[in-house]
mmCIF file of N, CA and C in Angstrom:
data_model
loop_
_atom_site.group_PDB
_atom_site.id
_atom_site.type_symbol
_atom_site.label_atom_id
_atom_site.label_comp_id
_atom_site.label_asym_id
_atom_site.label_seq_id
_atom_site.Cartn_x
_atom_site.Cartn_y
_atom_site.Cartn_z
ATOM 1 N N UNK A 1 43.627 35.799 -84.792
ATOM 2 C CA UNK A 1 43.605 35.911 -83.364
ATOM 3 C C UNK A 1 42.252 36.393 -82.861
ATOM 4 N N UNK A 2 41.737 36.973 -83.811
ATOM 5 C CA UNK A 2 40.126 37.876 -83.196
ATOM 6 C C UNK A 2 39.285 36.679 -83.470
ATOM 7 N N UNK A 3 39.729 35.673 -84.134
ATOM 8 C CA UNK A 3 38.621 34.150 -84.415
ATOM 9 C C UNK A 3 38.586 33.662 -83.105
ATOM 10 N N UNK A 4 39.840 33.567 -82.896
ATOM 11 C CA UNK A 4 40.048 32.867 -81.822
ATOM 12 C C UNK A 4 39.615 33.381 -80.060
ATOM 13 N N UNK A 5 40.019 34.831 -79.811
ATOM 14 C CA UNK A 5 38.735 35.399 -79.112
ATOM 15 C C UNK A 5 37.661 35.400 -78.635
ATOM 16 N N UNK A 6 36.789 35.978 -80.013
ATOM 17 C CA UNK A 6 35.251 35.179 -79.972
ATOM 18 C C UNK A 6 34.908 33.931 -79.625
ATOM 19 N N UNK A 7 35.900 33.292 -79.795
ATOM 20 C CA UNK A 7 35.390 31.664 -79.344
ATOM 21 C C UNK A 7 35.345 31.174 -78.338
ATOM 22 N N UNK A 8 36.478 32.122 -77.777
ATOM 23 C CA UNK A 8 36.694 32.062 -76.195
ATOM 24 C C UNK A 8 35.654 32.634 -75.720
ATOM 25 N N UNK A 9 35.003 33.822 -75.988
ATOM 26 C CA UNK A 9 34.198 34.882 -75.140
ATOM 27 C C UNK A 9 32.952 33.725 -75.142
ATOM 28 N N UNK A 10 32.620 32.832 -77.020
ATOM 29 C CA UNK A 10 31.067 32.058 -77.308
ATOM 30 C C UNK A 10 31.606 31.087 -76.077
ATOM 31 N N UNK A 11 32.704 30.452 -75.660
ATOM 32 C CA UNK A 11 32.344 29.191 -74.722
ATOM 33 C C UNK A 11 32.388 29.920 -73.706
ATOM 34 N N UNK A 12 32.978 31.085 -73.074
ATOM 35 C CA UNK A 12 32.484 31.515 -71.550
ATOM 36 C C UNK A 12 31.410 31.947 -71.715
ATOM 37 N N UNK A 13 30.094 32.539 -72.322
ATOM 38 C CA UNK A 13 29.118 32.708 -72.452
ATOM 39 C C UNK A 13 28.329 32.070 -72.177
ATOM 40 N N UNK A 14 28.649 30.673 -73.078
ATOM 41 C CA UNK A 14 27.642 28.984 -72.366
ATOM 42 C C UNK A 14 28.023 28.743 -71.392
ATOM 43 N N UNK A 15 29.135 28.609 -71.130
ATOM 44 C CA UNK A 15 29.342 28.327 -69.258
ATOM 45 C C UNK A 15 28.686 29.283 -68.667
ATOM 46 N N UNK A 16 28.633 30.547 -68.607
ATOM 47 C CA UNK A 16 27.770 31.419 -68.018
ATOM 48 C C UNK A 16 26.418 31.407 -67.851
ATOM 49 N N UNK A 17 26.035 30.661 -69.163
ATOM 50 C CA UNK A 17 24.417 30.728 -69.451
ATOM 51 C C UNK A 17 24.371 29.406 -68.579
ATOM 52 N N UNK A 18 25.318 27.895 -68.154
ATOM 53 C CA UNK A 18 25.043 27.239 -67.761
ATOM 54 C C UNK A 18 24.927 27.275 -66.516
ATOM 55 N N UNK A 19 25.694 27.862 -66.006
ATOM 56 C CA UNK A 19 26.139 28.591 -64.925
ATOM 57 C C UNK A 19 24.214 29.037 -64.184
ATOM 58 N N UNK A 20 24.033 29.781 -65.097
ATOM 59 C CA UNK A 20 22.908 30.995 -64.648
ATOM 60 C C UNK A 20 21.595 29.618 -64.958
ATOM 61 N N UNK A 21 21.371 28.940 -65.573
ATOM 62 C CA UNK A 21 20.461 28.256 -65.827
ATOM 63 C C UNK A 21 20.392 27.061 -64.823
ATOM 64 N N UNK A 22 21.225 26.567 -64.208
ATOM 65 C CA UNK A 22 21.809 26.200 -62.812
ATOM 66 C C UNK A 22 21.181 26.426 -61.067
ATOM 67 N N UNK A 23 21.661 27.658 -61.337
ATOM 68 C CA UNK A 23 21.401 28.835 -60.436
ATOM 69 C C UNK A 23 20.138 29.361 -60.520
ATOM 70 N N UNK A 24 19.195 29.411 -61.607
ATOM 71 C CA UNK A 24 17.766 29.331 -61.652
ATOM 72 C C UNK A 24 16.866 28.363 -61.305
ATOM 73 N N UNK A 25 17.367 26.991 -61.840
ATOM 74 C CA UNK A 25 16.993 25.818 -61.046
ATOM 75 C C UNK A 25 17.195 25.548 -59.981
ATOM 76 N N UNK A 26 18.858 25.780 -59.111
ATOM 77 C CA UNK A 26 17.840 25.923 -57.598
ATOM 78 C C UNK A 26 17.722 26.752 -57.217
ATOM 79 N N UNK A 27 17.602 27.852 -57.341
ATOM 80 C CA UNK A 27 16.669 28.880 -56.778
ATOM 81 C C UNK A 27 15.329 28.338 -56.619
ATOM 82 N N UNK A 28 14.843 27.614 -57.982
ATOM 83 C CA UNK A 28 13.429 27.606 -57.617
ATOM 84 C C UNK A 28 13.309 25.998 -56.814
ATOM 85 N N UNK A 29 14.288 25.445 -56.733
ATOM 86 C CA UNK A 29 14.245 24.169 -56.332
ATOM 87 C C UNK A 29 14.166 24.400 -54.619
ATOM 88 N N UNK A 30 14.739 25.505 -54.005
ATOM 89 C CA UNK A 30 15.332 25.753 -52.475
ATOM 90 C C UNK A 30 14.017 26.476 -51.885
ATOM 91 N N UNK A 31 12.892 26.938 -52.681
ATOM 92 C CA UNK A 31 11.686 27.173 -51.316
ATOM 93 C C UNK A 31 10.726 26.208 -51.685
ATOM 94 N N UNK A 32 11.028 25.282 -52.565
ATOM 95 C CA UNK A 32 9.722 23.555 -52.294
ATOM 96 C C UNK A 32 10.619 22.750 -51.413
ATOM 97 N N UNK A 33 12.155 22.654 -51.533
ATOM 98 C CA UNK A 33 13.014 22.535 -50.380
ATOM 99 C C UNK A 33 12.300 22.606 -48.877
ATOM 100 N N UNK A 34 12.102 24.474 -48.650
ATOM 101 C CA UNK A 34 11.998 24.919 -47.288
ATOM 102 C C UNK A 34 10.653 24.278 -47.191
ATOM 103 N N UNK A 35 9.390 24.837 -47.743
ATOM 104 C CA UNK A 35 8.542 24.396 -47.813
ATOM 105 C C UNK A 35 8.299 23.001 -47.337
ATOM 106 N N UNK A 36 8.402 21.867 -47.944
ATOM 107 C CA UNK A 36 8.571 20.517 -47.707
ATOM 108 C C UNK A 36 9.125 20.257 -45.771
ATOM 109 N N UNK A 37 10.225 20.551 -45.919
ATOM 110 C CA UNK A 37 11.064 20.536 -44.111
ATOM 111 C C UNK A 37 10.219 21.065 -43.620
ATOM 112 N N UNK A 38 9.211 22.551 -43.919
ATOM 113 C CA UNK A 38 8.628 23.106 -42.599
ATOM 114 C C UNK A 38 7.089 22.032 -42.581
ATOM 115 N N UNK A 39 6.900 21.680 -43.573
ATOM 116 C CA UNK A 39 5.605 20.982 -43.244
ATOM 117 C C UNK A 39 5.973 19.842 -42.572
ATOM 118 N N UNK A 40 7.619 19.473 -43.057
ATOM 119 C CA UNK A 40 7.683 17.916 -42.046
ATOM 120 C C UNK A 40 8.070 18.210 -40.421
ATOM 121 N N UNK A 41 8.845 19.456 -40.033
ATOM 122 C CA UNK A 41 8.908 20.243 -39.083
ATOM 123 C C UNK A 41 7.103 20.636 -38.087
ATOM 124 N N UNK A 42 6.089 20.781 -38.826
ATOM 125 C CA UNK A 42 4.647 20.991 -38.318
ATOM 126 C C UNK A 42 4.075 19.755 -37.905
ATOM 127 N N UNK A 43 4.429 18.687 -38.880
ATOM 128 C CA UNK A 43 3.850 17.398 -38.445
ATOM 129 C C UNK A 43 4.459 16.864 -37.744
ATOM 130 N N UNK A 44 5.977 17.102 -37.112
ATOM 131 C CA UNK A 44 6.456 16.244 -36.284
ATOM 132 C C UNK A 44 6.150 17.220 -34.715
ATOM 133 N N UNK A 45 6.273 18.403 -35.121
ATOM 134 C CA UNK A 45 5.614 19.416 -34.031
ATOM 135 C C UNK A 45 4.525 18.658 -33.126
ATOM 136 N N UNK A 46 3.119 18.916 -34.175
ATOM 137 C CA UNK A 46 2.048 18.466 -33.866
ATOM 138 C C UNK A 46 2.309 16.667 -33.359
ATOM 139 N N UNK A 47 2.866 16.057 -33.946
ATOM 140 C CA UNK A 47 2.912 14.326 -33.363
ATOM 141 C C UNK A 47 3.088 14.960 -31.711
ATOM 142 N N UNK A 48 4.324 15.347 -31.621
ATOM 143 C CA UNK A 48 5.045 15.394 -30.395
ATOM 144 C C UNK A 48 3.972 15.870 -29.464
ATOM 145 N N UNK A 49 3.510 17.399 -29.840
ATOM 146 C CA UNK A 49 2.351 17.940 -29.214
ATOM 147 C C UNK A 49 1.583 16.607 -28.607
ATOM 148 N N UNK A 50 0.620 16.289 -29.414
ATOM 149 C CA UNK A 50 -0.491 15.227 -29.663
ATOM 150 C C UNK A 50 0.199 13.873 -28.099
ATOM 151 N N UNK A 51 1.483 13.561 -28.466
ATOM 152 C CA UNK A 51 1.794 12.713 -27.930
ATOM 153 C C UNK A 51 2.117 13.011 -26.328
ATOM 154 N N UNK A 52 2.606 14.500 -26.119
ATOM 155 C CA UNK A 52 2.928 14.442 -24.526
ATOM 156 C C UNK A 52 1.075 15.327 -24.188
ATOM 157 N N UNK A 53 0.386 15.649 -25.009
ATOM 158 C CA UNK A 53 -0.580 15.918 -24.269
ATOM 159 C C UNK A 53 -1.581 14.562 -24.103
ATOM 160 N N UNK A 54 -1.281 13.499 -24.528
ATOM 161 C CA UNK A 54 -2.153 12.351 -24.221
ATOM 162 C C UNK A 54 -1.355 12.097 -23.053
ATOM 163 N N UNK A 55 0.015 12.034 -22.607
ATOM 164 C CA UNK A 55 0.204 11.692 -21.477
ATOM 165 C C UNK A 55 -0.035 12.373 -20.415
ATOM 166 N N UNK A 56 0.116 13.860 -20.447
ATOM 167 C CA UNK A 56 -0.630 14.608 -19.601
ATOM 168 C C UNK A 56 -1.806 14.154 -19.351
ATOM 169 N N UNK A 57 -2.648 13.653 -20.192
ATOM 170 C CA UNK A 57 -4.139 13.758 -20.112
ATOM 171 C C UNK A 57 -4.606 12.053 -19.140
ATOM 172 N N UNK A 58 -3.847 11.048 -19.597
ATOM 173 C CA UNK A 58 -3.258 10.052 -18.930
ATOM 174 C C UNK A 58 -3.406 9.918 -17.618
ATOM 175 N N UNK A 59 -1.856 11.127 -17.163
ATOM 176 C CA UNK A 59 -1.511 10.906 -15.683
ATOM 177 C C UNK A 59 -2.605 12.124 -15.045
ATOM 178 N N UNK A 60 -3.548 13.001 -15.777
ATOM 179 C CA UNK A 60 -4.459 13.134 -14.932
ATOM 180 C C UNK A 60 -5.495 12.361 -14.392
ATOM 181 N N UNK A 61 -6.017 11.870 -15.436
ATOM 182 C CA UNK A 61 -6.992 10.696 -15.352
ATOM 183 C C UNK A 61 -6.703 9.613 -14.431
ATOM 184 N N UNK A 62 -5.313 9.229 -14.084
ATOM 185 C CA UNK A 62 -4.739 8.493 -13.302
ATOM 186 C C UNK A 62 -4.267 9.310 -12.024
ATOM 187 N N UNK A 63 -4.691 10.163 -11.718
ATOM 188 C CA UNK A 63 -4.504 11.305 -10.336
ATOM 189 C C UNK A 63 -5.914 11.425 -9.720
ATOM 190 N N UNK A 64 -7.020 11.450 -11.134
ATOM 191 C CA UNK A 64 -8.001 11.115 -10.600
ATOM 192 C C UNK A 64 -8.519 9.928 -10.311
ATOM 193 N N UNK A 65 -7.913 9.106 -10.414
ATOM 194 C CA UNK A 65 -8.640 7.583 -10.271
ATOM 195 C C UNK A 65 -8.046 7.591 -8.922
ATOM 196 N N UNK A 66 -6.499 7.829 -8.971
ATOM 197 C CA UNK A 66 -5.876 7.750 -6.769
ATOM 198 C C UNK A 66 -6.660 8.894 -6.334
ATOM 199 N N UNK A 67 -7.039 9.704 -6.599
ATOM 200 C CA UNK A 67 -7.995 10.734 -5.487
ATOM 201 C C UNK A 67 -9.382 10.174 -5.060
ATOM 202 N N UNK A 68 -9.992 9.017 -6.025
ATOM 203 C CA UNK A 68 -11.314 8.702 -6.032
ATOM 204 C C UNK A 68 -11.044 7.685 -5.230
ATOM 205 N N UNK A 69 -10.100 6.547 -5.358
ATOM 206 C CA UNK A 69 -9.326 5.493 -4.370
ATOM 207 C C UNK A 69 -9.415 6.198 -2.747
ATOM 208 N N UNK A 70 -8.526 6.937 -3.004
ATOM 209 C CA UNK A 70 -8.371 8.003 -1.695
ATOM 210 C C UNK A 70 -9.665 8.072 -0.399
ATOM 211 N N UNK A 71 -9.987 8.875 -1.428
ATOM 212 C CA UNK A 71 -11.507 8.923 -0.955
ATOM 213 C C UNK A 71 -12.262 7.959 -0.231
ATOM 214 N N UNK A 72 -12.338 6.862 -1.201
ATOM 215 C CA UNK A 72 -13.479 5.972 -0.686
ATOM 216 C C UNK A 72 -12.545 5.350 0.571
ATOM 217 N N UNK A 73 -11.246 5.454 0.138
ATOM 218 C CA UNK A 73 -10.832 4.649 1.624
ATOM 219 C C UNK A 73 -10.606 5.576 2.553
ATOM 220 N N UNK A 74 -10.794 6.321 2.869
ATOM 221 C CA UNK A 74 -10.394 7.565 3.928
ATOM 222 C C UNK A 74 -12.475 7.540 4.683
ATOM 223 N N UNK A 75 -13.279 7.353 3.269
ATOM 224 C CA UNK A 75 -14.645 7.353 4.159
ATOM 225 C C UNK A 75 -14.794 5.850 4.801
ATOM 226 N N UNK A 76 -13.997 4.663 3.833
ATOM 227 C CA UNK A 76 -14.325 3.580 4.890
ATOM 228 C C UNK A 76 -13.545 3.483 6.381
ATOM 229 N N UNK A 77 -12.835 3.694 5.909
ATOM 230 C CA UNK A 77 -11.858 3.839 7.366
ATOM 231 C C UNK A 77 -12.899 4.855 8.358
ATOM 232 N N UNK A 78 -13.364 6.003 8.170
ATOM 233 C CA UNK A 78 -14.335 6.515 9.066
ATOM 234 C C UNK A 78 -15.617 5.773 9.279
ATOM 235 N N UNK A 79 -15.648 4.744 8.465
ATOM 236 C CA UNK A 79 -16.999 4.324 8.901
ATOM 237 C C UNK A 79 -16.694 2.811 9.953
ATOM 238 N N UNK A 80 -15.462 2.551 9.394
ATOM 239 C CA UNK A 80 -14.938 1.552 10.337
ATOM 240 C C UNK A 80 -14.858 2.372 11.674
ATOM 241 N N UNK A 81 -14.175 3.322 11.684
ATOM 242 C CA UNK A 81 -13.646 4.094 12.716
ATOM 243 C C UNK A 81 -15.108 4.228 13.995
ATOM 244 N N UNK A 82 -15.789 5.107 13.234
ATOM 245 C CA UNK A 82 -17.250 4.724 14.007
ATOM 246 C C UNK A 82 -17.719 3.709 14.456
ATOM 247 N N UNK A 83 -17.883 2.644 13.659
ATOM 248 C CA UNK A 83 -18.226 1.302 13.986
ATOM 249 C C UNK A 83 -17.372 0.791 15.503
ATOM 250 N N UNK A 84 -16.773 0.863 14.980
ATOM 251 C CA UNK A 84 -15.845 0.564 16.202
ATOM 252 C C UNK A 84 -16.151 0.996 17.703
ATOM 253 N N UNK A 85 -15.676 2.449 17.475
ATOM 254 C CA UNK A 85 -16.096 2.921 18.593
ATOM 255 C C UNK A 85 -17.452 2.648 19.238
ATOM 256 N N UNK A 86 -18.393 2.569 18.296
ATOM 257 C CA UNK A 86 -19.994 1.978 18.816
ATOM 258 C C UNK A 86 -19.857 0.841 19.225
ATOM 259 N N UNK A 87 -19.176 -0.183 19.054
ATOM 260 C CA UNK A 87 -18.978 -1.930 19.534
ATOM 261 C C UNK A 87 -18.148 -1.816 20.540
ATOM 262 N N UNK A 88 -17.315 -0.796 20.798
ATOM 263 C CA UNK A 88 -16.249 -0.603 22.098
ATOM 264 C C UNK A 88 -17.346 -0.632 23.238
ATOM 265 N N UNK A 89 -18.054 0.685 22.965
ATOM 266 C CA UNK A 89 -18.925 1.248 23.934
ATOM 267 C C UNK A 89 -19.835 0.264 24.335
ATOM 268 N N UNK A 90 -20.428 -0.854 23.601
ATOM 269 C CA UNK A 90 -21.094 -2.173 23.717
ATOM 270 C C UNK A 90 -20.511 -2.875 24.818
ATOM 271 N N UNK A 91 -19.542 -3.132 23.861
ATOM 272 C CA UNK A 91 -18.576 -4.333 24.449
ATOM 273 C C UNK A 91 -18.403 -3.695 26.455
ATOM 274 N N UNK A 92 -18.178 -2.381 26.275
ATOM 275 C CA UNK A 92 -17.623 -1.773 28.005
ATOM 276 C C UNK A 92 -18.764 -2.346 28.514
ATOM 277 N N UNK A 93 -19.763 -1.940 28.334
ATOM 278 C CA UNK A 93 -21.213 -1.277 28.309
ATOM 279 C C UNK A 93 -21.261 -3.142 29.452
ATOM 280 N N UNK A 94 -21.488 -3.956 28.484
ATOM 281 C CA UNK A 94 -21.655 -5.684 28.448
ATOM 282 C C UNK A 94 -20.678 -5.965 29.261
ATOM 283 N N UNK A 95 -19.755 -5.731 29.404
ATOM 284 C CA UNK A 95 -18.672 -6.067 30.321
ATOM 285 C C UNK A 95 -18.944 -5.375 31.851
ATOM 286 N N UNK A 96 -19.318 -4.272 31.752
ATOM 287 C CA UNK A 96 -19.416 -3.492 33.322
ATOM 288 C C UNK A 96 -20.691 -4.543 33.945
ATOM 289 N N UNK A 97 -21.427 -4.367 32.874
ATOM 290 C CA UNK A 97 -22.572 -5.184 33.504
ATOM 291 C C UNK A 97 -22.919 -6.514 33.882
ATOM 292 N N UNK A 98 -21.836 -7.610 33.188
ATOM 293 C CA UNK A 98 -21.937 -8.570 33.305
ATOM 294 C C UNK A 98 -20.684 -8.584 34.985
ATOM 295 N N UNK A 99 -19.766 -7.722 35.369
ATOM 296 C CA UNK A 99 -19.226 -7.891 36.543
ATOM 297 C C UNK A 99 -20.248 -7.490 37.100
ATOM 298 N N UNK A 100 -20.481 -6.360 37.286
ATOM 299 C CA UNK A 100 -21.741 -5.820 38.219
ATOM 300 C C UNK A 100 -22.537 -6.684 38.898
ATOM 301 N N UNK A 101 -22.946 -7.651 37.886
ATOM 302 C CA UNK A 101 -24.799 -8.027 37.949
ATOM 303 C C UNK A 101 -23.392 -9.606 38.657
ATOM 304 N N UNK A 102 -22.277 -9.642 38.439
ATOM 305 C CA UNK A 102 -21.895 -10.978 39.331
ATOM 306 C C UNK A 102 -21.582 -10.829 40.833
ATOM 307 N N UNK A 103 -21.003 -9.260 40.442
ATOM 308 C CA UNK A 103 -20.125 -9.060 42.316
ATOM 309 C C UNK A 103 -21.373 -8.607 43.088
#
Protein backbone atom coordinates (compact mmCIF):
# COMPACT_ATOMS: atom_id res chain seq x y z
CA UNK A 1 0.00 0.00 0.00
CA UNK A 2 3.02 2.51 0.77
CA UNK A 3 4.12 1.46 -3.15
CA UNK A 4 1.20 2.46 -4.10
CA UNK A 5 1.16 5.95 -2.30
CA UNK A 6 4.33 7.12 -3.53
CA UNK A 7 3.10 6.70 -6.86
CA UNK A 8 0.31 8.61 -6.30
CA UNK A 9 2.22 11.50 -4.48
CA UNK A 10 5.34 10.80 -7.98
CA UNK A 11 2.21 11.49 -10.48
CA UNK A 12 0.71 14.51 -8.46
CA UNK A 13 4.11 15.91 -8.31
CA UNK A 14 4.42 15.90 -12.31
CA UNK A 15 1.12 17.31 -12.62
CA UNK A 16 2.26 19.90 -10.26
CA UNK A 17 5.57 20.42 -11.86
CA UNK A 18 3.34 20.60 -15.09
CA UNK A 19 1.10 22.60 -13.66
CA UNK A 20 3.95 25.16 -12.41
CA UNK A 21 5.97 24.90 -15.69
CA UNK A 22 2.70 26.09 -17.43
CA UNK A 23 2.17 28.85 -15.22
CA UNK A 24 5.82 29.98 -15.80
CA UNK A 25 5.32 30.05 -19.41
CA UNK A 26 2.64 32.38 -19.29
CA UNK A 27 3.69 34.38 -16.91
CA UNK A 28 6.44 35.18 -19.07
CA UNK A 29 4.31 34.94 -22.16
CA UNK A 30 1.52 37.82 -20.59
CA UNK A 31 3.97 41.08 -20.46
CA UNK A 32 5.30 40.51 -24.43
CA UNK A 33 1.40 40.00 -24.51
CA UNK A 34 0.86 43.61 -22.78
CA UNK A 35 3.74 44.95 -24.32
CA UNK A 36 2.84 44.09 -27.99
CA UNK A 37 -1.23 45.62 -27.45
CA UNK A 38 0.32 48.78 -25.88
CA UNK A 39 2.60 49.41 -28.78
CA UNK A 40 -0.38 48.50 -31.13
CA UNK A 41 -2.59 50.77 -28.75
CA UNK A 42 0.42 53.89 -29.42
CA UNK A 43 0.36 53.36 -33.06
CA UNK A 44 -3.19 53.40 -33.49
CA UNK A 45 -3.20 56.42 -30.91
CA UNK A 46 -0.73 58.28 -32.93
CA UNK A 47 -2.58 57.22 -36.62
CA UNK A 48 -5.77 58.69 -35.15
CA UNK A 49 -3.83 61.72 -33.66
CA UNK A 50 -1.93 62.27 -37.08
CA UNK A 51 -5.27 61.81 -38.88
CA UNK A 52 -7.80 64.33 -37.12
CA UNK A 53 -4.91 66.81 -36.83
CA UNK A 54 -4.47 66.86 -40.71
CA UNK A 55 -8.07 67.61 -40.79
CA UNK A 56 -7.92 70.27 -38.42
CA UNK A 57 -5.07 71.57 -40.28
CA UNK A 58 -7.24 71.16 -43.60
CA UNK A 59 -10.34 73.01 -42.47
CA UNK A 60 -8.02 75.76 -41.33
CA UNK A 61 -6.32 76.22 -44.40
CA UNK A 62 -9.75 76.11 -45.93
CA UNK A 63 -11.10 79.03 -43.40
CA UNK A 64 -8.26 80.69 -44.65
CA UNK A 65 -8.71 80.46 -48.22
CA UNK A 66 -12.90 81.80 -47.44
CA UNK A 67 -11.38 84.70 -45.37
CA UNK A 68 -8.91 85.59 -48.29
CA UNK A 69 -12.12 85.07 -50.83
CA UNK A 70 -13.91 87.29 -48.34
CA UNK A 71 -11.72 89.82 -48.49
CA UNK A 72 -10.97 90.41 -51.92
CA UNK A 73 -14.68 90.50 -52.51
CA UNK A 74 -15.76 92.81 -49.77
CA UNK A 75 -12.64 95.27 -51.31
CA UNK A 76 -14.12 94.78 -54.84
CA UNK A 77 -17.45 95.48 -54.00
CA UNK A 78 -15.97 98.84 -52.35
CA UNK A 79 -14.26 99.64 -55.25
CA UNK A 80 -17.30 99.00 -57.33
CA UNK A 81 -19.18 100.81 -54.69
CA UNK A 82 -17.01 103.97 -55.30
CA UNK A 83 -16.96 103.67 -58.85
CA UNK A 84 -20.28 103.97 -58.96
CA UNK A 85 -21.00 106.59 -56.97
CA UNK A 86 -18.31 108.67 -59.10
CA UNK A 87 -20.35 107.76 -62.53
CA UNK A 88 -23.71 108.64 -60.61
CA UNK A 89 -22.33 112.02 -59.81
CA UNK A 90 -21.24 112.22 -63.72
CA UNK A 91 -24.08 110.91 -65.03
CA UNK A 92 -26.39 113.85 -62.55
CA UNK A 93 -23.67 116.18 -63.22
CA UNK A 94 -24.35 115.48 -67.55
CA UNK A 95 -27.86 115.26 -67.11
CA UNK A 96 -28.51 118.69 -65.11
CA UNK A 97 -26.53 120.16 -67.71
CA UNK A 98 -27.62 118.84 -70.71
CA UNK A 99 -31.50 120.12 -69.45
CA UNK A 100 -30.10 123.34 -68.38
CA UNK A 101 -28.03 124.26 -71.41
CA UNK A 102 -31.73 123.08 -73.40
CA UNK A 103 -34.47 124.97 -71.24
Amino acid sequence: MNEKRIQEVVKIEKQADEIFSKAVSEAERIPLLAEQETKTLIENGRSQAEKEAKVLIESSQTNDETNRILRDAESKIEQNSTLAKRNFERATTYVISRVVGRG
